[in-house]
Short mmCIF file of C-alpha atoms and ligand atoms in Angstrom, two decimals:
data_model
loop_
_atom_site.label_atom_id
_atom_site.label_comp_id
_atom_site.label_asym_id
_atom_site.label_seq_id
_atom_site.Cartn_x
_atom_site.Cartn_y
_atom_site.Cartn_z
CA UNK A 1 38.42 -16.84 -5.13
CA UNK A 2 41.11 -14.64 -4.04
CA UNK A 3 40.24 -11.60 -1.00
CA UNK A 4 41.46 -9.71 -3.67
CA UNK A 5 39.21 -10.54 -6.11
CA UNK A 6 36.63 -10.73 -3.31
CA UNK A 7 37.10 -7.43 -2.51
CA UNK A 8 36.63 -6.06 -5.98
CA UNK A 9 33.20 -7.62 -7.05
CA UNK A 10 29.99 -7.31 -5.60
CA UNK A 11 28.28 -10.13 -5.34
CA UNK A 12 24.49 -9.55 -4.42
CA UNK A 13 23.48 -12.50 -1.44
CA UNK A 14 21.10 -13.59 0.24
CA UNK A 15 19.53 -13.44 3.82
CA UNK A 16 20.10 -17.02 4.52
CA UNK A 17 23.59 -16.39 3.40
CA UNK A 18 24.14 -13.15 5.56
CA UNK A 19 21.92 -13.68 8.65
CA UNK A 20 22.14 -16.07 11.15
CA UNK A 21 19.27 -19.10 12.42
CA UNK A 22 17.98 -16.71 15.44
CA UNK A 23 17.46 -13.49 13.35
CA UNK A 24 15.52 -15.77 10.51
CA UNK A 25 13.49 -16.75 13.17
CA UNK A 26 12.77 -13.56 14.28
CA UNK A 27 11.87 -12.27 10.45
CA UNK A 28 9.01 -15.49 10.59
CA UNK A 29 7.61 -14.13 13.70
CA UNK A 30 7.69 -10.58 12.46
CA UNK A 31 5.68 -11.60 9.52
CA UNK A 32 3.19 -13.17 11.52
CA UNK A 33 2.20 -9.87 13.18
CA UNK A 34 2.08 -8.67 9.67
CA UNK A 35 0.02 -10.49 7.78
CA UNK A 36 -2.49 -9.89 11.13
CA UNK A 37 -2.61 -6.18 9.94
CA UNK A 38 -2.91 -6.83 6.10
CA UNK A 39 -6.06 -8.59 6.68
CA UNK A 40 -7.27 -6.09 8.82
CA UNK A 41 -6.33 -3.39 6.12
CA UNK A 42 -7.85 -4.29 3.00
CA UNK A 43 -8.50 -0.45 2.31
CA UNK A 44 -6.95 3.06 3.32
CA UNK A 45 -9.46 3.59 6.09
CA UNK A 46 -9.48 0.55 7.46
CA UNK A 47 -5.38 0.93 7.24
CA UNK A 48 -5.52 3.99 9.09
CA UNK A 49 -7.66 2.66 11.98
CA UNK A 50 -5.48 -0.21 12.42
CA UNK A 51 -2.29 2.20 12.62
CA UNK A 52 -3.44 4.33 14.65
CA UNK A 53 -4.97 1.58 17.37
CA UNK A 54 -0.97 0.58 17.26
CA UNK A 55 0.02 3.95 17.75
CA UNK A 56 -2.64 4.91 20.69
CA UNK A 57 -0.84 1.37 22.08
CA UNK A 58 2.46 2.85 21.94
CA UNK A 59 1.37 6.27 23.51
CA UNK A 60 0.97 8.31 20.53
CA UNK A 61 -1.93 11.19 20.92
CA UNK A 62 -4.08 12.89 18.92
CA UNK A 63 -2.32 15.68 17.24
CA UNK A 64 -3.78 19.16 18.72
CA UNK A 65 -2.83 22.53 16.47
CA UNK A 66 -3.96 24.67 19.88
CA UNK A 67 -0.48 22.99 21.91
CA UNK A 68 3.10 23.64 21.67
CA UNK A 69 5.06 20.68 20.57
CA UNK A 70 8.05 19.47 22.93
CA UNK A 71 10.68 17.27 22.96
CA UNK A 72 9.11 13.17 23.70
CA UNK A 73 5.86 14.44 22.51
CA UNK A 74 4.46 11.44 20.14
CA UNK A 75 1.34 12.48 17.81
CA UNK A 76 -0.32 11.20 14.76
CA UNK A 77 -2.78 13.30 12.41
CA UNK A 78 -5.49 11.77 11.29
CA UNK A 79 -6.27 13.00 7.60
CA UNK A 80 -9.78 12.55 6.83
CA UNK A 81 -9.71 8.92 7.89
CA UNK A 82 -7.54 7.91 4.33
CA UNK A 83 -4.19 8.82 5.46
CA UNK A 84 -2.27 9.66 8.71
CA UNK A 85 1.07 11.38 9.67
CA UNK A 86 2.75 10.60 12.83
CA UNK A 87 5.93 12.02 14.23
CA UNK A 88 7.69 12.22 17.48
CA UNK A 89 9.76 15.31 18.14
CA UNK A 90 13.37 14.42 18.97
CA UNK A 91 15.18 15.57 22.32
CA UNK A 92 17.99 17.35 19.86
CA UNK A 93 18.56 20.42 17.81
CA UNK A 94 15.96 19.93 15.02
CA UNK A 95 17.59 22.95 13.21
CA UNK A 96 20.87 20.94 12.94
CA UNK A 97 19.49 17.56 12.92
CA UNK A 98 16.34 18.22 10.71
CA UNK A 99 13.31 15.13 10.34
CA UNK A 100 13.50 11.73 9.77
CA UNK A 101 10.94 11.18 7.52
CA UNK A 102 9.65 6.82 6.41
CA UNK A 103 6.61 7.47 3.94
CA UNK A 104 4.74 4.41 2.85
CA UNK A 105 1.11 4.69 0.92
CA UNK A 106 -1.67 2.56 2.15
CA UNK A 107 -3.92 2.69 -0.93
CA UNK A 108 -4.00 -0.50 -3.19
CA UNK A 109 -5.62 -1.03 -6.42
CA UNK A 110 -8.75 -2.11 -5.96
CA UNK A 111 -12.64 -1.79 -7.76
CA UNK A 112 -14.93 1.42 -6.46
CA UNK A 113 -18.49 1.58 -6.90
CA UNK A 114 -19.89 4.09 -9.45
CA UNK A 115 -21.60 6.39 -7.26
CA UNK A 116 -24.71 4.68 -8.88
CA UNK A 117 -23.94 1.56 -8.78
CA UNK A 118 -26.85 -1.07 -9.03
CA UNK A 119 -28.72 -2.59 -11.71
CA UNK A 120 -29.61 -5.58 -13.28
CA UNK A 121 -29.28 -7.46 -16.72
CA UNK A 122 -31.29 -10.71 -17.36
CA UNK A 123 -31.99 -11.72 -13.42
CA UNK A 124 -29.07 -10.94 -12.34
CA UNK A 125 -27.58 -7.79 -10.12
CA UNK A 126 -24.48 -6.24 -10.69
CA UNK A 127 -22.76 -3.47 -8.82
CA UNK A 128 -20.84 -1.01 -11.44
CA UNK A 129 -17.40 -0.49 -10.62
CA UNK A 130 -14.47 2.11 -11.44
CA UNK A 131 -11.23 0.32 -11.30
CA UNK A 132 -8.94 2.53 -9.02
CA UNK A 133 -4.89 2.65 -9.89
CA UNK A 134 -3.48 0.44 -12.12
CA UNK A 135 -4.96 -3.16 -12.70
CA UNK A 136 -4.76 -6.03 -14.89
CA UNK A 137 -8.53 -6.04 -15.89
CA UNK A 138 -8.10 -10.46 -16.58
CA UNK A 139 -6.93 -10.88 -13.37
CA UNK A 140 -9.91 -9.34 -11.38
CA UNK A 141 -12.77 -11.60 -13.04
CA UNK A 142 -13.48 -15.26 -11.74
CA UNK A 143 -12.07 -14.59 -8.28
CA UNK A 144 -13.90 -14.36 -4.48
CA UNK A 145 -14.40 -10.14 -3.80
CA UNK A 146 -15.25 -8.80 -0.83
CA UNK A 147 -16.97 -5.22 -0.05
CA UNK A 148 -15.59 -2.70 2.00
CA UNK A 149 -16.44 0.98 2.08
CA UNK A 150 -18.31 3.48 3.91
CA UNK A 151 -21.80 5.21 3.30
CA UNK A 152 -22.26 8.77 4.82
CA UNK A 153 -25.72 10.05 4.67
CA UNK A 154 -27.24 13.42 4.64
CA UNK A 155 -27.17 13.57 8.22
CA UNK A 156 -23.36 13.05 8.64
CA UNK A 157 -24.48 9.76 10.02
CA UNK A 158 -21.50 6.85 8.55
CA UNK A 159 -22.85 3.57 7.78
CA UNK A 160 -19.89 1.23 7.44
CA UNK A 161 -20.22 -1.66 5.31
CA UNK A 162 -17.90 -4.81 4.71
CA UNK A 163 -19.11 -7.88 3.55
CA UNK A 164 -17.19 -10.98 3.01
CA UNK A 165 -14.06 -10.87 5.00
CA UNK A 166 -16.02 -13.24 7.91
CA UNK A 167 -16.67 -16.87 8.24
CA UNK A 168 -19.76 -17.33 7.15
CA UNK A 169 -20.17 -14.20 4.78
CA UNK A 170 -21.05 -14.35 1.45
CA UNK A 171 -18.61 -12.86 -1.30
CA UNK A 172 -18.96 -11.52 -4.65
CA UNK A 173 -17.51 -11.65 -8.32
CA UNK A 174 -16.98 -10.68 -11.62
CA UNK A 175 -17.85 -13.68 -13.98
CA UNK A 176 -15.67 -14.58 -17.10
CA UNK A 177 -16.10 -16.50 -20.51
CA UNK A 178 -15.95 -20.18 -19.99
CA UNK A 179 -13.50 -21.72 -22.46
CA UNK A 180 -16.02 -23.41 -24.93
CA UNK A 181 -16.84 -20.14 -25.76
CA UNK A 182 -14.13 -17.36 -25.96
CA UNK A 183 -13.26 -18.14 -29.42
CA UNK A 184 -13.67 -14.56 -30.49
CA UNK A 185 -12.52 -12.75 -26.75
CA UNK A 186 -8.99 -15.34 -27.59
CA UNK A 187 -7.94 -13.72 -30.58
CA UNK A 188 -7.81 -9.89 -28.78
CA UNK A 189 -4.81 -8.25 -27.47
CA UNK A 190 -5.13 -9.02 -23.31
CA UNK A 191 -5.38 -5.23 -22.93
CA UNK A 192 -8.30 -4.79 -25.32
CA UNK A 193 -10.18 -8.31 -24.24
CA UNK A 194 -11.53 -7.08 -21.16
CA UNK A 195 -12.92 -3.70 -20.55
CA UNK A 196 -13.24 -1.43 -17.58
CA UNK A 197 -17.04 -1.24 -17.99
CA UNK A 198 -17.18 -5.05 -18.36
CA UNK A 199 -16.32 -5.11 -14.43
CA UNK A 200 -19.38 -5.77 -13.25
CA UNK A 201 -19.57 -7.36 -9.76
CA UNK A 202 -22.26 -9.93 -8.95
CA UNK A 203 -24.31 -9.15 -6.05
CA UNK A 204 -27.93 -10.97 -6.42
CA UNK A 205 -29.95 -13.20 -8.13
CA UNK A 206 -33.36 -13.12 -6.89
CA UNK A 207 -36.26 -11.21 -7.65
CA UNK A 208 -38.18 -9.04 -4.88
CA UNK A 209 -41.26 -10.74 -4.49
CA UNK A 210 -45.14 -9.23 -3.40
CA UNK A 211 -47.81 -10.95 -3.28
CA UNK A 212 -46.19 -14.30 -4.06
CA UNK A 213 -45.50 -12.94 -7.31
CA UNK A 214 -41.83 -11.06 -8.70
CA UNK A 215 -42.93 -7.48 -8.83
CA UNK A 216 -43.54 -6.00 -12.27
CA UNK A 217 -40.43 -3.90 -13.26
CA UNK A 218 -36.62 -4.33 -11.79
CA UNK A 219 -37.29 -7.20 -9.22
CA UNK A 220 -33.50 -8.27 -9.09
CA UNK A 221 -33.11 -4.71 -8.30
CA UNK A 222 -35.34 -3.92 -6.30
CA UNK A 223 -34.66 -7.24 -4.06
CA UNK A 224 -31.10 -5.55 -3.48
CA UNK A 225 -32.22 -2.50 -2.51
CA UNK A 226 -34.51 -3.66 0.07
CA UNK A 227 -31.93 -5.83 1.55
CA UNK A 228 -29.59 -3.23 1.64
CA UNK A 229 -32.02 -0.90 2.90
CA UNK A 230 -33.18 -3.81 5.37
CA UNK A 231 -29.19 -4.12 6.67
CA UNK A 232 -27.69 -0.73 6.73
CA UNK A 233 -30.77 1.74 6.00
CA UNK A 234 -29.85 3.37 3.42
CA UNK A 235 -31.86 3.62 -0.05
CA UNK A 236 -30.11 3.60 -3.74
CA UNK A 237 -29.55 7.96 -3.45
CA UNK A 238 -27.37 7.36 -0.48
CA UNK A 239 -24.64 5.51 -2.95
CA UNK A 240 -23.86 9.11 -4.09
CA UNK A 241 -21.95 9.97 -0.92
CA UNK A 242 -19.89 6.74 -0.80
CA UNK A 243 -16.67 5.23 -0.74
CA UNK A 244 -17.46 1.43 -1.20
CA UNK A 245 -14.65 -0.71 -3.08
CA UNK A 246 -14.27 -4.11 -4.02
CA UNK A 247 -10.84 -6.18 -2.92
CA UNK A 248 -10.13 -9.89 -3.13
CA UNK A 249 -11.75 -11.93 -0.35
CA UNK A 250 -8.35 -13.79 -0.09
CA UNK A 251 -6.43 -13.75 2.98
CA UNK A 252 -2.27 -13.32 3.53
CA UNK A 253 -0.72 -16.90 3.51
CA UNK A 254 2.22 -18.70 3.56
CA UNK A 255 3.26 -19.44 0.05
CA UNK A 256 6.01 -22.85 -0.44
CA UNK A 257 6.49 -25.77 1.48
CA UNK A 258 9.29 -23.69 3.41
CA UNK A 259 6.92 -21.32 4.29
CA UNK A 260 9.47 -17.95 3.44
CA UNK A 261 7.59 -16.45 0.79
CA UNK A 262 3.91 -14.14 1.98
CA UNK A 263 0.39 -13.93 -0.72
CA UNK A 264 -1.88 -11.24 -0.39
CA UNK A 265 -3.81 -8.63 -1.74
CA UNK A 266 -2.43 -5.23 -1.06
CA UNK A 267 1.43 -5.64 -0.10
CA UNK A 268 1.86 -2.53 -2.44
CA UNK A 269 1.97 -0.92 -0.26
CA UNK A 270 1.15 -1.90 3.14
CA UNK A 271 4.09 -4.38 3.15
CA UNK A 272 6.30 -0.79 3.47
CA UNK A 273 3.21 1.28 6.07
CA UNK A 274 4.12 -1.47 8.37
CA UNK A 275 7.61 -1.41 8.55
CA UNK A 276 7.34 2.27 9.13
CA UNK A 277 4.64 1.47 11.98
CA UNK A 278 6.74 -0.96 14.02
CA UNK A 279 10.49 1.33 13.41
CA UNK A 280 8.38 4.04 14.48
CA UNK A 281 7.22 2.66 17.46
CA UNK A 282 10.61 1.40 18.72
CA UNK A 283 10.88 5.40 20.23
CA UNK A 284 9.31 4.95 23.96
CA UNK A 285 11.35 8.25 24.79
CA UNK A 286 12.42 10.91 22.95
CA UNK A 287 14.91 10.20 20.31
CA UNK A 288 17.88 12.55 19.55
CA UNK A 289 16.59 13.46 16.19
CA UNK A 290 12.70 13.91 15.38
CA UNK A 291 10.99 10.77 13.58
CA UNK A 292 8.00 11.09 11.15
CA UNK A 293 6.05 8.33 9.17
CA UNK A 294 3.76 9.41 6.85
CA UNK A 295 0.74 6.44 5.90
CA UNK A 296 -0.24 8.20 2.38
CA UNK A 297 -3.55 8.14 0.10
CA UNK A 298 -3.71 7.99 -3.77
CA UNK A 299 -0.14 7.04 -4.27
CA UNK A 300 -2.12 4.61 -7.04
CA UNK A 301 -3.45 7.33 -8.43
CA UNK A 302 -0.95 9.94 -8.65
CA UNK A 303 -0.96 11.51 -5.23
CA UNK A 304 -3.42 14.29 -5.97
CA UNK A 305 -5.93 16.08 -3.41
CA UNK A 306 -5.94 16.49 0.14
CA UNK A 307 -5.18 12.99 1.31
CA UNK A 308 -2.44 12.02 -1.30
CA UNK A 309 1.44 13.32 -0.93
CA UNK A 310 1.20 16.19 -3.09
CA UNK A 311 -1.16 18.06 -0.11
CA UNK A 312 0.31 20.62 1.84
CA UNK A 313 -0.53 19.12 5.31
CA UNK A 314 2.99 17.09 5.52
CA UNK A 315 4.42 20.71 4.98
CA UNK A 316 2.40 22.82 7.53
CA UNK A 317 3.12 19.48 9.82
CA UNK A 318 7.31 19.94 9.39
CA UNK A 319 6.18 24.11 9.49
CA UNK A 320 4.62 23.34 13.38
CA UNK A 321 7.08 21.06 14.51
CA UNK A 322 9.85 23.28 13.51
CA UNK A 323 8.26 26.39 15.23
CA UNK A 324 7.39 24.82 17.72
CA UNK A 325 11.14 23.84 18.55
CA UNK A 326 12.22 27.86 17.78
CA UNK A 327 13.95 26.57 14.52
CA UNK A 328 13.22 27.87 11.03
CA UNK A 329 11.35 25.30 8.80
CA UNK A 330 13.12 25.94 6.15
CA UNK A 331 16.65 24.83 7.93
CA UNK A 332 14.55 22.07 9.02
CA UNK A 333 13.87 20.56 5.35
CA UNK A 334 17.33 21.39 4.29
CA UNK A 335 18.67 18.86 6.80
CA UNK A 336 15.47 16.73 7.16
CA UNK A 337 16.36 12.77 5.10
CA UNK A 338 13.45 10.90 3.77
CA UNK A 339 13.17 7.33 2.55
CA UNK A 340 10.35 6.75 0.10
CA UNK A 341 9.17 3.59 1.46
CA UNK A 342 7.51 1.30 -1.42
CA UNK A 343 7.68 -1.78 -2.76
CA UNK A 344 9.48 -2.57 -6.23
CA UNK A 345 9.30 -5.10 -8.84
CA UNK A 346 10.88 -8.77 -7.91
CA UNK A 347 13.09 -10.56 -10.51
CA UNK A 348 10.47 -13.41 -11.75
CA UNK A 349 11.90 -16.20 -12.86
CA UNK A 350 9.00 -16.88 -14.73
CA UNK A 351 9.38 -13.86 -17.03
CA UNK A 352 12.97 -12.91 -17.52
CA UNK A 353 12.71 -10.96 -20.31
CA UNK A 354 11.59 -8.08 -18.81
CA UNK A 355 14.08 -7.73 -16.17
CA UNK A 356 17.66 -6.63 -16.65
CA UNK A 357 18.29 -9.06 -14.11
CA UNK A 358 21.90 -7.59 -12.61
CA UNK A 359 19.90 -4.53 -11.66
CA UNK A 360 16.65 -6.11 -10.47
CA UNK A 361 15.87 -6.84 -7.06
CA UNK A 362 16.05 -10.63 -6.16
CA UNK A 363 13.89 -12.36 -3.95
CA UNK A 364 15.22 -13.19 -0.35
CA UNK A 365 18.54 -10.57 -1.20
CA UNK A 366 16.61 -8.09 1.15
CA UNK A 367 14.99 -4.42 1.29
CA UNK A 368 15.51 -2.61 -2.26
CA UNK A 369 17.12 0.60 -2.66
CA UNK A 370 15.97 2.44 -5.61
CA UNK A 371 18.02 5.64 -6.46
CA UNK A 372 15.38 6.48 -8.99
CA UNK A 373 11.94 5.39 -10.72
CA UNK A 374 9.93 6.90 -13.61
CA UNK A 375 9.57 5.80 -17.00
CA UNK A 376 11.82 5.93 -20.26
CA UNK A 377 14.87 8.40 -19.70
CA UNK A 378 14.33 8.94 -16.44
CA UNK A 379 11.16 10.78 -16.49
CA UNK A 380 8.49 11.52 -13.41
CA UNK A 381 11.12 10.65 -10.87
CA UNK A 382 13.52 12.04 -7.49
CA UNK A 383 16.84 10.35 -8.37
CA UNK A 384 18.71 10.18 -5.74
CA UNK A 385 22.27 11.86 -5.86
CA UNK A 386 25.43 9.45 -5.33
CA UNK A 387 26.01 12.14 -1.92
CA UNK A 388 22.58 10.95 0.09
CA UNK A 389 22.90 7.65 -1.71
CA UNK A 390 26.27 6.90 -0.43
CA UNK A 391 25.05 8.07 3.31
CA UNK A 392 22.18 5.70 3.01
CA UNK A 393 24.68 2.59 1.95
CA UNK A 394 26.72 3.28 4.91
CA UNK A 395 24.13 3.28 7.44
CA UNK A 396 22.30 0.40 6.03
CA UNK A 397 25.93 -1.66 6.14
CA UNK A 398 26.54 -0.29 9.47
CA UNK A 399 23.33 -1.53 10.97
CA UNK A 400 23.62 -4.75 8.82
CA UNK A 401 20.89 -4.47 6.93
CA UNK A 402 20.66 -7.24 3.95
CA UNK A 403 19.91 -4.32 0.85
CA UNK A 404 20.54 -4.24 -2.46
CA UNK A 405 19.77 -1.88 -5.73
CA UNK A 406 16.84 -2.55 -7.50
CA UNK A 407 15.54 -1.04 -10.86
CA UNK A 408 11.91 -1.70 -11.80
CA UNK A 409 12.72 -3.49 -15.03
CA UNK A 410 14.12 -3.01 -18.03
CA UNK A 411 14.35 0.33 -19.94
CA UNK A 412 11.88 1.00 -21.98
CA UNK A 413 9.40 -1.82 -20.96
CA UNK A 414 7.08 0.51 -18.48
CA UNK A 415 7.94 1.53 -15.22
CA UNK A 416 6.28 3.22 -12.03
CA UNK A 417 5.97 6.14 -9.80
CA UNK A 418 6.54 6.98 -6.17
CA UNK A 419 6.39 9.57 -3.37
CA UNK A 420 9.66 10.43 -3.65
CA UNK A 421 9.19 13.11 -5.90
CA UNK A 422 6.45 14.72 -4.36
CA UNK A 423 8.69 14.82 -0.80
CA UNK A 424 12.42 15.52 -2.65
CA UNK A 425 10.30 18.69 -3.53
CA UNK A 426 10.12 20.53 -0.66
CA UNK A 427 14.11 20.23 -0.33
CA UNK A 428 14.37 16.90 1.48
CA UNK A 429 16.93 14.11 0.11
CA UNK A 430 15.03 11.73 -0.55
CA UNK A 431 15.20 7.80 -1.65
CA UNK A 432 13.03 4.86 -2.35
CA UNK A 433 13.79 1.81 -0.51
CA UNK A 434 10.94 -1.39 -0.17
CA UNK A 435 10.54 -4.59 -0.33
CA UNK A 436 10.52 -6.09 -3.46
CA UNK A 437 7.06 -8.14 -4.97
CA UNK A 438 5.92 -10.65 -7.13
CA UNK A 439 2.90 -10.38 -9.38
CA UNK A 440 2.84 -6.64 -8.28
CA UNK A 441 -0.86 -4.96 -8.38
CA UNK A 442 -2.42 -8.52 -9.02
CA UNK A 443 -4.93 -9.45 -7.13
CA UNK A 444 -2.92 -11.43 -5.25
CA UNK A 445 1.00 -10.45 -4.69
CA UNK A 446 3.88 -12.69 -3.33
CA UNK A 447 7.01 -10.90 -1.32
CA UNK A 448 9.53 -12.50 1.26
CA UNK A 449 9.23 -12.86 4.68
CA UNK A 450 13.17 -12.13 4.76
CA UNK A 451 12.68 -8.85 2.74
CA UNK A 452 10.08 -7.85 4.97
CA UNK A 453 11.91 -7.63 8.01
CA UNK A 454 15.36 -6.40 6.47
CA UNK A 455 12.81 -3.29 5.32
CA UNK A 456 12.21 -2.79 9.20
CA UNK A 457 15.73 -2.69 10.12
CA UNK A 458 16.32 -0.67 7.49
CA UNK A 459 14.05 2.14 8.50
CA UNK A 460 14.66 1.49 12.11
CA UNK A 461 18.41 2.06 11.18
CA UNK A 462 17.61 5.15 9.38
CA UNK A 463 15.37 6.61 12.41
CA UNK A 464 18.18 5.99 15.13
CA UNK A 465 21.08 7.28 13.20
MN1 MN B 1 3.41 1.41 -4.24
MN1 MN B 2 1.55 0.45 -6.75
#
């Protein structure tokens, strides 16, 4: 092909193409240190402990309301213990140079307890569960769960509880028809063949037993109480002031015989949080502009209430910083940029028919620009102007990033939701960028290793310009 002709089409490629032996070494390492903090962050809370332990590593304190914010001056906010906000304020004019803001969401879809969650059925002990964001019911039966949560008492005393992640531990599950028999279940749409109340976890099978004898009423149930009263003290009332889920028990592995592709539970969205984390913690002084990554709760859910991105504490937090510096907040938003850091869908090979493929984001071609989400025309979304989105392009070429543009799927067939709405609001540009995934809110999701790491250099980029 002629330059000319090179010149005039774009041709989408791929890391392996565009980057060289030492940096694809360096994105296998960097997914190593990864997949360490998936498994470590199976829920929002445990998410938030793990990035903050990095952040208290790199310096970062505590964020006090009573002290005046300066310039080097690294903080994180801890929201409740489901989402944290961390910034460090720049050395330049914040009124001219506004915030650099990387939000990811560290809530996955998952299974929560019903705030009454035990009984029993025939001998055998179920936990009732409330599937949280949006799940594939089929996928969640027949597989290894594990139980992670937290029980506060009356007290204010926090029992923490998480079962099955260990060596050792036993796990839990959701039990499905055996073949032989699903004659009837096999003839039902898959969206009408398994129902949310059908997700019933199995926890015991064992009656409690007095006086060498099963007692009289309940004895599955009442054998799980005791236990659990016998473990973490706590009796069945104490369930109503809980936040226990189930996740898969599944760890993050290497997927191929090359080894470039990452399984796990939960990449949606922690495979973006972590990104944010490490480009975040590149600042050991003060930056020219001020950098802010935002680790957000019920992004699955719609973003509602005090820990999700429609709450005003990202706003009072841009409010502070900017008074803090003598500039006026609102200047501050006007010229604050924000990239909406979450995954998209992956071009599977395995199901074309949903993709438009030209516009879908390819495995291995790198981090995923999204100028807008939603559903049908456009609806529920920020779309990025052609102004911002042309900015972005530029920095991401100039800092070499491997990117392309990536639309969920094709029109019409469903679509999704991000934060970028909810931060576009408060009159920050705004656009989604992440790495693109396989089998997205399954159970267990596949992304590149290669993707990964061009999603760090693209948010690292976008902090240092
Ligand atoms: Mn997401
Ligand atoms: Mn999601």
């Amino acid at each position: 092909m002629s330059d000319k002709i090179e010149n005039l089409v774009y041709k989408k490629k791929t890391a392996f193409e565009k980057e060289d032996e030492a940096a694809l070494a360096v994105m296998k390492e960097y997914a190593r240190g990864y997949a360490a903090f998936l498994d470590a962050s199976k829920t929002e809370r445990e998410a938030v402990k793990e990035v903050i332990a990095r952040l208290t590593a790199g310096g970062f304190e505590e964020y006090d309301p009573a002290k005046t914010l300066k310039a080097g001056d690294k903080f994180y906010v801890n929201n409740r213990n489901k989402s944290v906000i961390a910034a460090v304020v720049g050395s330049g004019d914040i009124a001219e140079d506004g915030i650099r803001v990387s939000a990811a969401h560290i809530d996955s879809p998952r299974l929560d307890l019903k705030p009454l969650p035990v009984f029993e059925k025939d001998g055998i002990g179920y936990f009732k569960t409330h599937y949280y964001g949006g799940i594939r019911k089929y996928q969640w039966t027949t597989i290894p769960l594990s139980i992670h949560g937290v029980v506060v008492k009356k007290d204010g005393s926090t029992v923490e509880v998480k079962v099955g992640e260990e060596p050792g531990d036993p796990q839990f599950c959701i039990s499905d028809l055996l073949p032989h028999l699903s004659g009837d279940q096999g003839t039902k749409p898959l969206d009408k063949a398994f129902s949310g109340e059908g997700l019933n976890i199995m926890i015991c099978s064992s009656p409690e037993i007095e006086d060498g004898e099963p007692v009289e009423k309940d004895a599955v149930r009442i054998r799980i109480l005791s236990m659990l009263n016998e473990k973490y003290g706590i009796t069945e009332e104490d369930f109503l002031s809980a936040d226990i889920c189930a996740v898969p028990a599944a760890k993050c592995v290497d997927i191929g015989f090359d080894r470039w592709l990452l399984g796990a539970y939960g990449h949606d969205d922690r495979v973006c949080a972590y990104p944010c984390l490490t480009a975040l913690l590149e600042h050991k002084d003060a930056p020219r502009r001020t950098i802010m990554a935002i680790f957000a709760d019920k992004e699955e859910v719609g973003s509602d209430g005090p820990t999700g991105m429609k709450g005003e504490i990202f706003h009072d937090l841009v409010d502070k910083i900017s008074r803090d510096c003598g500039a006026d907040p609102a200047v501050v938003r006007a010229h604050s940029a924000c990239l909406s850091a979450d995954v998209t869908a992956a071009y599977d090979p395995n199901y074309p028919d949903v993709y438009e493929k030209t516009n879908s984001a390819i495995v291995h071609c790198g981090v995923g620009l999204a100028k807008y989400t939603g559903h049908r025309g456009k609806s529920s979304t920020n779309d990025a102007g052609a102004e911002f989105t042309a900015k972005i392009r530029a920095l991401l070429d100039k800092a070499g990033v491997v990117w392309q543009m990536a639309e969920l799927g094709r029109v019409d067939q469903g679509g999704g939701g991000t934060v970028a709405m909810f931060i576009s609001t408060h009159n920050i540009d705004t656009i989604d960028i992440g790495v693109p995934v396989i089998s997205m809110h399954a159970p267990f999701e596949v992304i590149s290793k290669a993707d990964l790491y061009e999603t760090h250099k693209a948010v690292s980029a976008f902090n240092a310009d």
